[in-house]
XYZ file of C-alpha atoms in Angstrom:
605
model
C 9.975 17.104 4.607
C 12.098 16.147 1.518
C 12.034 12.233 1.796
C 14.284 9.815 -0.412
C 12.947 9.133 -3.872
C 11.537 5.504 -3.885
C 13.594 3.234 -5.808
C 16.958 5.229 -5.507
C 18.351 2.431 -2.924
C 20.467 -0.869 -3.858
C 19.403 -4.152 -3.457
C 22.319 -5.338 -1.417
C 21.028 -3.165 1.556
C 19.185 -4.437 4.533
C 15.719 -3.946 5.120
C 16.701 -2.286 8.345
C 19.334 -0.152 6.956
C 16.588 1.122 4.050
C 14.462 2.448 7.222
C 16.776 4.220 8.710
C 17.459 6.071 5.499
C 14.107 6.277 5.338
C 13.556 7.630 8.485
C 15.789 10.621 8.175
C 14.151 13.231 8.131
C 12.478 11.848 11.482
C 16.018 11.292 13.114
C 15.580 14.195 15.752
C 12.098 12.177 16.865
C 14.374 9.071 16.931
C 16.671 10.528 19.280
C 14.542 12.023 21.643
C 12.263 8.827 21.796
C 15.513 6.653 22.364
C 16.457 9.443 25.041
C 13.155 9.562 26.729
C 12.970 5.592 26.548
C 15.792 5.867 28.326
C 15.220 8.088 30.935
C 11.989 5.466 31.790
C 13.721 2.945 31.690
C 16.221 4.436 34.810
C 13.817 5.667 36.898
C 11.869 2.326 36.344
C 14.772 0.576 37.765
C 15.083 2.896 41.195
C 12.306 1.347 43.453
C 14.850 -1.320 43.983
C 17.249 1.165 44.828
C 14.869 2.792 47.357
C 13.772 -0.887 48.496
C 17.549 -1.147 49.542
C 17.814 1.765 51.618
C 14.683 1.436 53.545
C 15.960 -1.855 54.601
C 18.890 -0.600 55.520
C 17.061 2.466 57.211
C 15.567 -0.421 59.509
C 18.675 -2.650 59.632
C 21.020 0.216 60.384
C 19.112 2.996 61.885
C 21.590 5.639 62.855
C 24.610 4.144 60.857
C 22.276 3.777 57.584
C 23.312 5.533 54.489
C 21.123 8.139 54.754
C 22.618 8.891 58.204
C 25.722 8.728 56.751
C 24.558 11.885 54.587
C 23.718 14.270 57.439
C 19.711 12.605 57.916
C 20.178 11.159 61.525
C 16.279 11.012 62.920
C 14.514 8.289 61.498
C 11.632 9.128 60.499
C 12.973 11.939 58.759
C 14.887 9.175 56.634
C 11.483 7.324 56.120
C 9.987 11.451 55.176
C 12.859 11.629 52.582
C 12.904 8.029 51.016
C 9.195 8.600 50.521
C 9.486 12.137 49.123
C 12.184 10.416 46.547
C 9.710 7.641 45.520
C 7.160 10.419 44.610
C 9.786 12.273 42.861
C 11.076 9.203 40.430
C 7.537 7.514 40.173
C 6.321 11.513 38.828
C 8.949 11.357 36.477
C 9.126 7.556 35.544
C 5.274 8.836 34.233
C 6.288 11.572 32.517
C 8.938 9.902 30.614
C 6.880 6.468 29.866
C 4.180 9.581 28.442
C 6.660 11.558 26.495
C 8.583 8.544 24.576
C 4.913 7.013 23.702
C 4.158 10.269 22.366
C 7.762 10.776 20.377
C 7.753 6.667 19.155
C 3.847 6.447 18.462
C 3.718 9.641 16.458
C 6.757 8.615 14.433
C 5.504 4.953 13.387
C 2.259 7.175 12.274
C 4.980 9.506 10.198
C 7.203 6.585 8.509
C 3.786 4.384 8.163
C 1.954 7.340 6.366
C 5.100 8.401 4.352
C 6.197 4.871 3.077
C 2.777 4.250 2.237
C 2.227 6.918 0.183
C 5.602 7.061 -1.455
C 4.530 3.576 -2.616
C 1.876 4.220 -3.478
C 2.349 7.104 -5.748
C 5.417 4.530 -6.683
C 3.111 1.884 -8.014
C 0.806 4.576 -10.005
C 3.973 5.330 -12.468
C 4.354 1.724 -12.988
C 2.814 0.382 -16.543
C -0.129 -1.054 -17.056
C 1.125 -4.545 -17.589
C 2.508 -4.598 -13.996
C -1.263 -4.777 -12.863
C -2.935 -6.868 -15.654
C 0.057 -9.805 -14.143
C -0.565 -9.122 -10.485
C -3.790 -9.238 -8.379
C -5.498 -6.143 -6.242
C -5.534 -7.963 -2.894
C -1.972 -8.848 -3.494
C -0.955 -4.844 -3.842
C -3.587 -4.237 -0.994
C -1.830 -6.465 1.246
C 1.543 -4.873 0.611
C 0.183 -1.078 0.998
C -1.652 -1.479 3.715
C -1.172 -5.188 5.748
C 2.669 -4.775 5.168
C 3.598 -0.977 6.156
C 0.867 -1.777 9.399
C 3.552 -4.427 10.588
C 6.079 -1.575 10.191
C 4.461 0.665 12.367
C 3.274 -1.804 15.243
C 7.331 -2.544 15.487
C 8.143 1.467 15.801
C 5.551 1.609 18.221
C 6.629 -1.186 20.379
C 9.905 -3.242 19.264
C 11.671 -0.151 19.281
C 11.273 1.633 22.761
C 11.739 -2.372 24.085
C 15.215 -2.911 22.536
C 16.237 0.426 24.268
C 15.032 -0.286 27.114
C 16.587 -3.796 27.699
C 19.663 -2.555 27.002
C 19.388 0.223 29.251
C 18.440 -2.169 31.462
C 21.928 -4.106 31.172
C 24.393 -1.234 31.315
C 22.704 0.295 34.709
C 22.143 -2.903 36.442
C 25.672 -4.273 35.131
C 26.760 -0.724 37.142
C 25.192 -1.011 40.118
C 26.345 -4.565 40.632
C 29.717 -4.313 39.815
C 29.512 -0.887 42.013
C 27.652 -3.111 45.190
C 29.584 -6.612 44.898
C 31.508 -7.416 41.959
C 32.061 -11.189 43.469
C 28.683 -11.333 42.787
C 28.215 -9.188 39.652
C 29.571 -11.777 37.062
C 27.321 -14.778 38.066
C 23.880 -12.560 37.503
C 25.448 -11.929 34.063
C 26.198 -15.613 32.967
C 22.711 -16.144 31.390
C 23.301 -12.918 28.922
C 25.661 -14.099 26.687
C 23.071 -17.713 26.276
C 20.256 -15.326 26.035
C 21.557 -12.707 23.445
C 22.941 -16.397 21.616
C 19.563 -17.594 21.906
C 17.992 -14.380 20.280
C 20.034 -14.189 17.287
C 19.708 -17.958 16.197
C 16.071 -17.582 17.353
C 16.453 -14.878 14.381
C 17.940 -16.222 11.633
C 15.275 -19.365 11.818
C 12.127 -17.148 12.096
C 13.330 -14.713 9.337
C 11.992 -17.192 6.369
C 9.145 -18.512 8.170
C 7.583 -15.019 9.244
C 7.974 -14.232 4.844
C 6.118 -17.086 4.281
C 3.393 -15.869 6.626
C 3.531 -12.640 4.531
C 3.488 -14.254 1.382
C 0.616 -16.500 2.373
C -1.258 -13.174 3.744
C -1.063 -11.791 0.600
C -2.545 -14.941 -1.328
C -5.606 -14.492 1.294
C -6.378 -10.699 0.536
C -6.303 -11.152 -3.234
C -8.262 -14.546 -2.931
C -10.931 -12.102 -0.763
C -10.522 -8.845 -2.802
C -11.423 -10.791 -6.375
C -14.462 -12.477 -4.404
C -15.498 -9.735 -2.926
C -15.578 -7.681 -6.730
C -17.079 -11.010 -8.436
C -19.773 -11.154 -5.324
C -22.789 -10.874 -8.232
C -21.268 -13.549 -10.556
C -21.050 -15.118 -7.284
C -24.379 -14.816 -6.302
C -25.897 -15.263 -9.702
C -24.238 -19.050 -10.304
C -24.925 -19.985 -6.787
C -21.491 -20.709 -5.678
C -21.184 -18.888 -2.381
C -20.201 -22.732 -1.558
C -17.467 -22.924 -3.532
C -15.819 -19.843 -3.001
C -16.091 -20.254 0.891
C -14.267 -23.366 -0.130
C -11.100 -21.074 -2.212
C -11.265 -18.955 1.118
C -10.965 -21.570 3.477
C -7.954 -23.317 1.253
C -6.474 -19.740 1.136
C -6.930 -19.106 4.770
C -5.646 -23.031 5.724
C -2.645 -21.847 4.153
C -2.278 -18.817 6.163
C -2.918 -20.566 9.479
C -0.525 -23.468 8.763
C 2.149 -20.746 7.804
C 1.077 -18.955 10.830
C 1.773 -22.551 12.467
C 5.315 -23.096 11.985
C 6.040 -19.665 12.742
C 4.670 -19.719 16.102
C 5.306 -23.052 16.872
C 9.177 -21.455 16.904
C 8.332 -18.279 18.190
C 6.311 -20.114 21.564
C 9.819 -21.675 22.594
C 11.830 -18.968 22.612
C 10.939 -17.431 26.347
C 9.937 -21.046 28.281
C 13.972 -21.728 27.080
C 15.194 -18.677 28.144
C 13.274 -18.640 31.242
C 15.219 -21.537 32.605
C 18.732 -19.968 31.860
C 17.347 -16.287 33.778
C 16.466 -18.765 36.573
C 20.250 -20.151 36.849
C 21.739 -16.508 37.293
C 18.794 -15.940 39.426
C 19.756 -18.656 41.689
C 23.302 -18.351 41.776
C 22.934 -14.651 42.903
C 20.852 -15.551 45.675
C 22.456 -18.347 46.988
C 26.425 -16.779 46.748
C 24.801 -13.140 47.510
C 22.904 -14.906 50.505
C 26.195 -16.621 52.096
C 27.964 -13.479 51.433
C 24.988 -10.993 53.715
C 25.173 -14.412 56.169
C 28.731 -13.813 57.253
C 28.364 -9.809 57.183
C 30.571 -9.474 54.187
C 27.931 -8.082 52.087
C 25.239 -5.298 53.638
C 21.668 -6.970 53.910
C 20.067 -3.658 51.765
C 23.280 -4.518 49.087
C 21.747 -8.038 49.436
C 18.650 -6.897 48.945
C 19.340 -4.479 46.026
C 21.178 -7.354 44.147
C 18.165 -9.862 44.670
C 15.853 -7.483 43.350
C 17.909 -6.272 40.440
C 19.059 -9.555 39.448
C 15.194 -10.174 38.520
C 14.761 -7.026 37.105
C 17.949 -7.568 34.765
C 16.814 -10.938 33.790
C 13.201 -10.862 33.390
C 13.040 -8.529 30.826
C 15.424 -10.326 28.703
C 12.594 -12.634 28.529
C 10.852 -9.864 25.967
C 13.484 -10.216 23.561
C 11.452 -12.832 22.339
C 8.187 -11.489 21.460
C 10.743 -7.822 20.492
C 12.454 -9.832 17.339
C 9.177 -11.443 16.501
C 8.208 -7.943 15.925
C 11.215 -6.778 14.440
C 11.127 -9.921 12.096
C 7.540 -9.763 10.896
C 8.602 -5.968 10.012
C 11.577 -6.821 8.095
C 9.499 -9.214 6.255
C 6.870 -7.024 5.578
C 9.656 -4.034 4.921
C 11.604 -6.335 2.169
C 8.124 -6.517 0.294
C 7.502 -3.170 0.654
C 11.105 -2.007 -0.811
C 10.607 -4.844 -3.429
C 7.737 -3.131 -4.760
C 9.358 0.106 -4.567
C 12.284 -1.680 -7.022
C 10.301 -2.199 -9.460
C 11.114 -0.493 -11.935
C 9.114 1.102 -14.818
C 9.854 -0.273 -18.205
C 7.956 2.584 -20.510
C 10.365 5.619 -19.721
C 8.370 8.846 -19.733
C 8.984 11.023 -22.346
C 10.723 14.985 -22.230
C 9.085 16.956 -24.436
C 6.218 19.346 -23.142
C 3.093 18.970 -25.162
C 0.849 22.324 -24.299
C -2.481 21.618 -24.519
C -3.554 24.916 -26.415
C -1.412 23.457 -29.322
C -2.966 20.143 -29.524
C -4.260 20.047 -33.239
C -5.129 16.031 -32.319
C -3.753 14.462 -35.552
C -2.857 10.487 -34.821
C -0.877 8.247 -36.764
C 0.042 4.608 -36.754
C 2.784 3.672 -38.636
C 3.579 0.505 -39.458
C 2.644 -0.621 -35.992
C 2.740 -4.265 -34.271
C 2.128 -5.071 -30.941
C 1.968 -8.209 -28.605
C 1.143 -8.314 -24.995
C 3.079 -10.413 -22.550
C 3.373 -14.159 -23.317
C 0.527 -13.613 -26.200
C 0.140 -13.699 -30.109
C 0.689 -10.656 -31.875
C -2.772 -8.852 -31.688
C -1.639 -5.857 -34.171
C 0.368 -6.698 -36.888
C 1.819 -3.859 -39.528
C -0.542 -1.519 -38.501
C -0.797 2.167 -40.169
C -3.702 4.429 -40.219
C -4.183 8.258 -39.405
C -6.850 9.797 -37.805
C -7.626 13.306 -38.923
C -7.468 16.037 -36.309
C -11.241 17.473 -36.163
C -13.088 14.576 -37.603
C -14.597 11.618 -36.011
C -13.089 9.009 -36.617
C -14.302 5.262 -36.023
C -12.187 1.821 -35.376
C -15.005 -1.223 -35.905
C -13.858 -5.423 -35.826
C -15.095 -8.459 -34.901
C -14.181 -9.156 -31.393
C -10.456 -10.106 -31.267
C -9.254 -7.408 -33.847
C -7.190 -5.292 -31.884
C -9.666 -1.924 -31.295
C -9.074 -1.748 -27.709
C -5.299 -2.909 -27.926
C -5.799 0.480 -30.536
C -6.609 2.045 -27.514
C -4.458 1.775 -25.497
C -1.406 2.322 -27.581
C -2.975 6.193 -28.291
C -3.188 6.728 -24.312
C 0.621 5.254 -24.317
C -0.737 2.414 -21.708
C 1.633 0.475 -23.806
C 5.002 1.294 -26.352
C 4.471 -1.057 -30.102
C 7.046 -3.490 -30.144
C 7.945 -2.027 -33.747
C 6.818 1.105 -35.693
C 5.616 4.252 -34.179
C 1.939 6.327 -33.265
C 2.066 9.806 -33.305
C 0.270 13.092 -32.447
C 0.534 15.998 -34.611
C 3.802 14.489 -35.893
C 5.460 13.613 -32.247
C 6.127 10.007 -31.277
C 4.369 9.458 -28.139
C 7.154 8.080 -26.595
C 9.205 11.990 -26.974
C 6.141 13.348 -24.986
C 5.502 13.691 -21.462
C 2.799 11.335 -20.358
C 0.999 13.591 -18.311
C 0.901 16.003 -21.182
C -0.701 13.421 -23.632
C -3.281 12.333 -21.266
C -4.068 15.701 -19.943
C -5.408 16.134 -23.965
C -7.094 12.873 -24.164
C -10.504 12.433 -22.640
C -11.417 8.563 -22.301
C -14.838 7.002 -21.732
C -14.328 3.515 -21.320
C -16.595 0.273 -21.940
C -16.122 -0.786 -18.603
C -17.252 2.697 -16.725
C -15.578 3.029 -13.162
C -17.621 5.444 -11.166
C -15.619 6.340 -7.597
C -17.377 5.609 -4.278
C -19.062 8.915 -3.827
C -21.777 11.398 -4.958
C -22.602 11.654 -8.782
C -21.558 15.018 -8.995
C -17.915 14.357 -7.657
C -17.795 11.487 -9.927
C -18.291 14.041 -12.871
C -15.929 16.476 -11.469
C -13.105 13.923 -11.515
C -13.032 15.404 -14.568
C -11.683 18.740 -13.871
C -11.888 19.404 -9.705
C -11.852 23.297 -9.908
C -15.078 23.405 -12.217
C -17.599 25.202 -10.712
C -20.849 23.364 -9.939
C -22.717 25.490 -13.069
C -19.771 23.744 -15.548
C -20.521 20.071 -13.949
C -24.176 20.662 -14.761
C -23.427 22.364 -17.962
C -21.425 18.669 -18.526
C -24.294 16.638 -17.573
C -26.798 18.688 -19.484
C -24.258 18.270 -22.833
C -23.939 14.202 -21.853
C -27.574 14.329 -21.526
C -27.623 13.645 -17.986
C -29.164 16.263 -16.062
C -32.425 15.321 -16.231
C -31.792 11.136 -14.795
C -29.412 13.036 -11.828
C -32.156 15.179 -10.441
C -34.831 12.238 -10.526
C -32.553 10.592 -8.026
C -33.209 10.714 -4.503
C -30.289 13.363 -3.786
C -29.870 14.828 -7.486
C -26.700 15.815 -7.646
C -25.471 14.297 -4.077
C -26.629 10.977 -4.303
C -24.329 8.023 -3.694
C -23.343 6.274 -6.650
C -22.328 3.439 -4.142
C -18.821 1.418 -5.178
C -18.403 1.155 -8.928
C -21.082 2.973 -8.864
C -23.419 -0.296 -8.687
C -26.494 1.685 -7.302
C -27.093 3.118 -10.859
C -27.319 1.281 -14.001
C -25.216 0.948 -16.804
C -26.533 3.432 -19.079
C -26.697 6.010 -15.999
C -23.163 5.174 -15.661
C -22.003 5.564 -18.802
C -23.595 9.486 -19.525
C -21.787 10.689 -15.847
C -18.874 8.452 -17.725
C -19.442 11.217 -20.682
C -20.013 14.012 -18.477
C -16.807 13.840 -17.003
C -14.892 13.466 -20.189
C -17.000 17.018 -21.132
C -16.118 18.605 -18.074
C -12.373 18.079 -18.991
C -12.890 19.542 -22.520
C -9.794 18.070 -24.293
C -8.858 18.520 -27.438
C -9.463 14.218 -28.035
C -12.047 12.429 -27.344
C -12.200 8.263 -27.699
C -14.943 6.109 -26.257
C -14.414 2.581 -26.441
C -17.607 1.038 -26.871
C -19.824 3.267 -25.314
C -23.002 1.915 -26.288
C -21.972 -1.604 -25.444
C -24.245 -2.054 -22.385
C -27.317 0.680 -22.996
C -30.759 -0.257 -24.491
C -31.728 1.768 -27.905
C -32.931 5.515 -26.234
C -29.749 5.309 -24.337
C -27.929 4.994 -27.344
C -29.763 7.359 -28.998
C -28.887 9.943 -26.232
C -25.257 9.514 -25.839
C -25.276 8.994 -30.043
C -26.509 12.878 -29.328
C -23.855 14.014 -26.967
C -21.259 12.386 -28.993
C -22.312 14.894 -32.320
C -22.460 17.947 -29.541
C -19.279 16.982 -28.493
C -17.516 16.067 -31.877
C -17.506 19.743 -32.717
C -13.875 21.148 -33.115
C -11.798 18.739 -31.725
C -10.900 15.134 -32.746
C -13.263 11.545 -31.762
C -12.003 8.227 -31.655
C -15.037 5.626 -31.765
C -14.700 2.201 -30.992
C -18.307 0.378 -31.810
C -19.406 -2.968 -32.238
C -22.868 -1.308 -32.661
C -22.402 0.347 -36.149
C -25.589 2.378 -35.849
C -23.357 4.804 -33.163
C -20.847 4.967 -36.471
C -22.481 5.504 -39.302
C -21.971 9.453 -39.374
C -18.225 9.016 -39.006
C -15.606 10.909 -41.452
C -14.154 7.356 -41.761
C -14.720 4.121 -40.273
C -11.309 1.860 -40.067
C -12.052 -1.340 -40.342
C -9.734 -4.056 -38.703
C -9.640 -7.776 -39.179
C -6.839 -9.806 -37.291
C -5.278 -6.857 -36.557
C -4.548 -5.614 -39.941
C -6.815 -3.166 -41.887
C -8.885 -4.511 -43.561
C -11.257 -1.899 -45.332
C -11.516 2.214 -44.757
C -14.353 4.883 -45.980
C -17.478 6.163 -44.840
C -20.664 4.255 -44.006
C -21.634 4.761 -47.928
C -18.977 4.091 -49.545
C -17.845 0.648 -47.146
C -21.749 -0.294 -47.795
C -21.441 -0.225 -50.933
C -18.044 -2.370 -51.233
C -19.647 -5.275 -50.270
C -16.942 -6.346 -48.127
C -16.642 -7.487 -44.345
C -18.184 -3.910 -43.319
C -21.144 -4.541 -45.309
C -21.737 -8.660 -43.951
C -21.316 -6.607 -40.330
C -24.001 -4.264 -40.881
C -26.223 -6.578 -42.862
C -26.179 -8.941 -39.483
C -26.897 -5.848 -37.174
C -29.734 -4.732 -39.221
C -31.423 -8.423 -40.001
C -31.042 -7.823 -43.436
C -29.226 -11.596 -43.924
C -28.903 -13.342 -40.588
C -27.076 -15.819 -42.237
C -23.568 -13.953 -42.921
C -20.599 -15.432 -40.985
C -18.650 -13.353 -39.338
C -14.888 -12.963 -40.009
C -13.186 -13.527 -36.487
C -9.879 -13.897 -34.712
């Protein structure tokens, strides 16, 4: 089904109005649940009906209203009245089973489509959208937020059509019956349906603080539950069950005002159903008393008066519903405004003519609310050399980065590959011809050998090993309990850093692009570790263009040319020889690293 394209709606529209553009393509489900809840809803309301003519069966007997249609012997009345009962309780079933089926299967539909529509919304969005926002916050909207959606589809819904359907039969059959009476059963509607819609309008902001407070709580248990080693390791399980409770106090106090509004809603109501309650049975009664009114009519109005009232008691704990999913639908469609501000670019960039040639020119570059962490920055990076960016911590290498995987646009000057801005170029494109091992290796939930065919999902299981063999490995992966299956466990925390890192490498072989950058891949790994990947980094240099970012200058000393930044300018650029023999801030670097004069400060940002 073709759904709307998120984003394409304007602001001034309701939340409610949104879902039912929304819902479109589910409109034929929405009209046969509303018809169905409808059907249920009428045959719920004929045992009354049926109620009245037994009594009259017994009251009457020959003169009843059966007789009156052609069914004269009494107990053939009683054989009919019960043979209707089975009939409308069979299909008050069926009905109640089919509009479950139509309503519960379409929250599942609108639930899984909005959920992945945002989702797939909030993958296009830049990278500085999530460095200002926190995981549990997103988690809360994606999952906590679209769940409120669907447990209103699934119940709010079929509820509003069924009171009404309540109000237009009854309304008949007592206008039909005694109309004297009629208009005294419906004086408590018009205080009710008041009642509802002020009960509304004061919920509305309370139930989107709840939400925002809910969403405070998951990101307050989502960065605890990621930091649970720090955690453990500075013994402050205390003092984060503290930032919980404060988070969760919050909640509940939120929760507090909300209900303590929502909790008076019926008890008030109540009293004005009992009022038209008690005016129909005491007029209705004096009315059967001096034979003006039929005792089954009497009885029939006594029974539906309850059975038009009572329900309106529901409306209630309905518009709760509905306003929790309004709430929870104006985050949603909130998030799905938010707009991208790095427009993707147009032009195709096939991978076969990748030369991988980039260029900074004149570049400078500040993240949100910082300093400027590149300033003026031009360098080029031949295409089929390796190329390596070293600093001092603070220099600007992995801001580098991330400007060459177009994670972020320069505020001024350009970078280029193979003579195209970045920004011309489809993203997709660009990335498809980067492979990226990053200091901080993310490893997926799942077996090691999935994790390395993230890079490339239709490799064959001989090309993943062939990977692993080339990252050098292979021969850690079948030492594990499962070789090649084994659980790598979240972040892949069951294995350990260097481990991580090579299946980081493997991956980024099994994708076999054209560039290759690894951002401080030897950060976390002890010396043989370093010596491996140092190995599958010359394997994979061959014929295709490395980016190294190092603080350990023993992985770059076999580098074409080693950039050196400082502040984020450029400071010095050569090969390990010729910046060695210089004398400058490359030199004091590797004179530190090697022991040669422990002494040397260290220029730093």
């Amino acid at each position: 089904m073709q759904l709307p394209r998120p984003g394409c709606y304007r602001r001034p529209m309701s939340p409610l109005a949104r879902l039912w553009r929304y819902a479109r393509p589910y409109r034929s489900q929405i009209l046969l649940g509303s018809l169905f809840s409808f059907l249920n809803k009428a045959f719920d309301l004929a045992p009354p009906l049926l109620i009245g003519v037994a009594v009259d069966i017994v009251v009457q007997r020959e003169a009843s209203w059966l007789a009156q249609l052609g069914v004269t012997d009494l107990m053939a009345q009683l054989w009919v009245l019960a043979g209707a009962t089975i009939l409308i309780w069979g299909l008050e079933s069926l009905s109640e089973y089919v509009f479950q089926l139509y309503w519960r299967n379409l929250a599942q539909e609108v639930q899984h489509a909005l959920r992945l529509d945002t989702y797939a919304h909030v993958q296009g969005l830049e990278l500085a959208y999530f460095e200002d926002r926190t995981t549990g916050g997103l988690m809360a909207v994606l999952n906590d937020d679209v769940n409120q959606l669907e447990r209103f589809l699934d119940v709010g819904a079929n509820d509003l059509i069924q009171v009404a359907t309540t109000v237009v039969i009854v309304g008949a059959i007592f206008f039909a019956l005694a109309p004297s009476v009629a208009w005294l059963a419906f004086l408590p509607v018009p205080v009710v349906i008041w009642g509802s819609f002020r009960f509304q309008r004061r919920i509305a902001p309370r139930y989107a603080d709840v939400r925002e407070r809910v969403g405070d709580l998951s990101a307050q248990l989502a960065n605890n539950l990621s930091g649970i080693t720090t955690i453990k390791s500075f013994t402050a399980e205390t003092r984060e069950a503290e930032r919980v409770r404060r988070e969760s106090d919050r909640y509940r106090a939120s929760n507090r005002r909300a209900i303590r509004l929502s909790a008076a809603f019926v008890p008030l109501i109540r009293m004005a159903i009992a009022a038209g309650f008690i005016a129909t049975l005491v007029l209705g009664g004096s009315l059967a008393l001096s034979g003006t009114l039929a005792v089954g009519a009497y009885s029939v109005l006594v029974f539906m008066t309850q059975r038009l009232l009572w329900p309106l008691t529901t409306l209630g704990q309905t518009f709760d519903l509905y306003q929790r999913a309004m709430a929870s639908s104006k985050r949603i469609f909130n998030l799905l405004d938010t707009q991208p501000t790095m427009r993707d670019g147009l032009s195709p960039l096939p991978l076969g003519a990748v030369r991988g040639e980039l260029r900074l020119e004149n570049v400078s570059f500040a993240y949100r609310g910082g300093g400027e962490v590149l300033r003026g920055l031009s360098l080029t990076l031949r295409a089929g050399q390796t190329t390596a960016i070293v600093g001092a911590t603070g220099a600007g290498k992995s801001t580098l980065i991330k400007l060459l995987l177009r994670f972020y646009d320069p505020q001024s000057g350009r970078v280029t590959l193979d003579g195209h801005d970045l920004r011309t170029l489809k993203r997709h494109d660009l990335r498809r011809a980067i492979g990226y091992v990053s200091q901080d290796v993310f490893l997926f939930h799942g077996t090691v050998y999935d994790n390395i065919a993230y890079g490339d999902p239709d490799a064959s299981r001989e090309a993943v090993i062939r990977a692993a063999k080339v990252a050098e490995a292979h021969d850690f992966i079948t030492a594990l309990p499962f070789g090649y299956d084994t659980i790598v466990g979240e972040r892949g925390q069951k294995l350990s850093g260097g481990q991580r890192q090579r299946i980081s490498i493997a991956r980024a072989v099994l994708k076999d692009p054209p560039i290759l950058i690894l951002d401080e891949a030897t950060s976390a790994v002890d010396n043989e570790t370093e010596v491996a990947i140092q190995r599958s980094v010359a394997r994979l240099a061959e014929d295709r263009t490395v980016v190294l970012i190092a603080h350990r200058l023993s992985t770059v000393r076999h580098a074409h040319c080693i950039f050196v930044l400082s502040d984020g300018r450029l400071a010095e650029a050569g090969t390990h020889e010729a910046l060695l023999a210089r004398g400058g801030l490359y030199a004091g670097l590797w004179q530190v690293q090697t022991g040669e004069r422990a002494e040397t400060p260290i220029s730093a940002d």
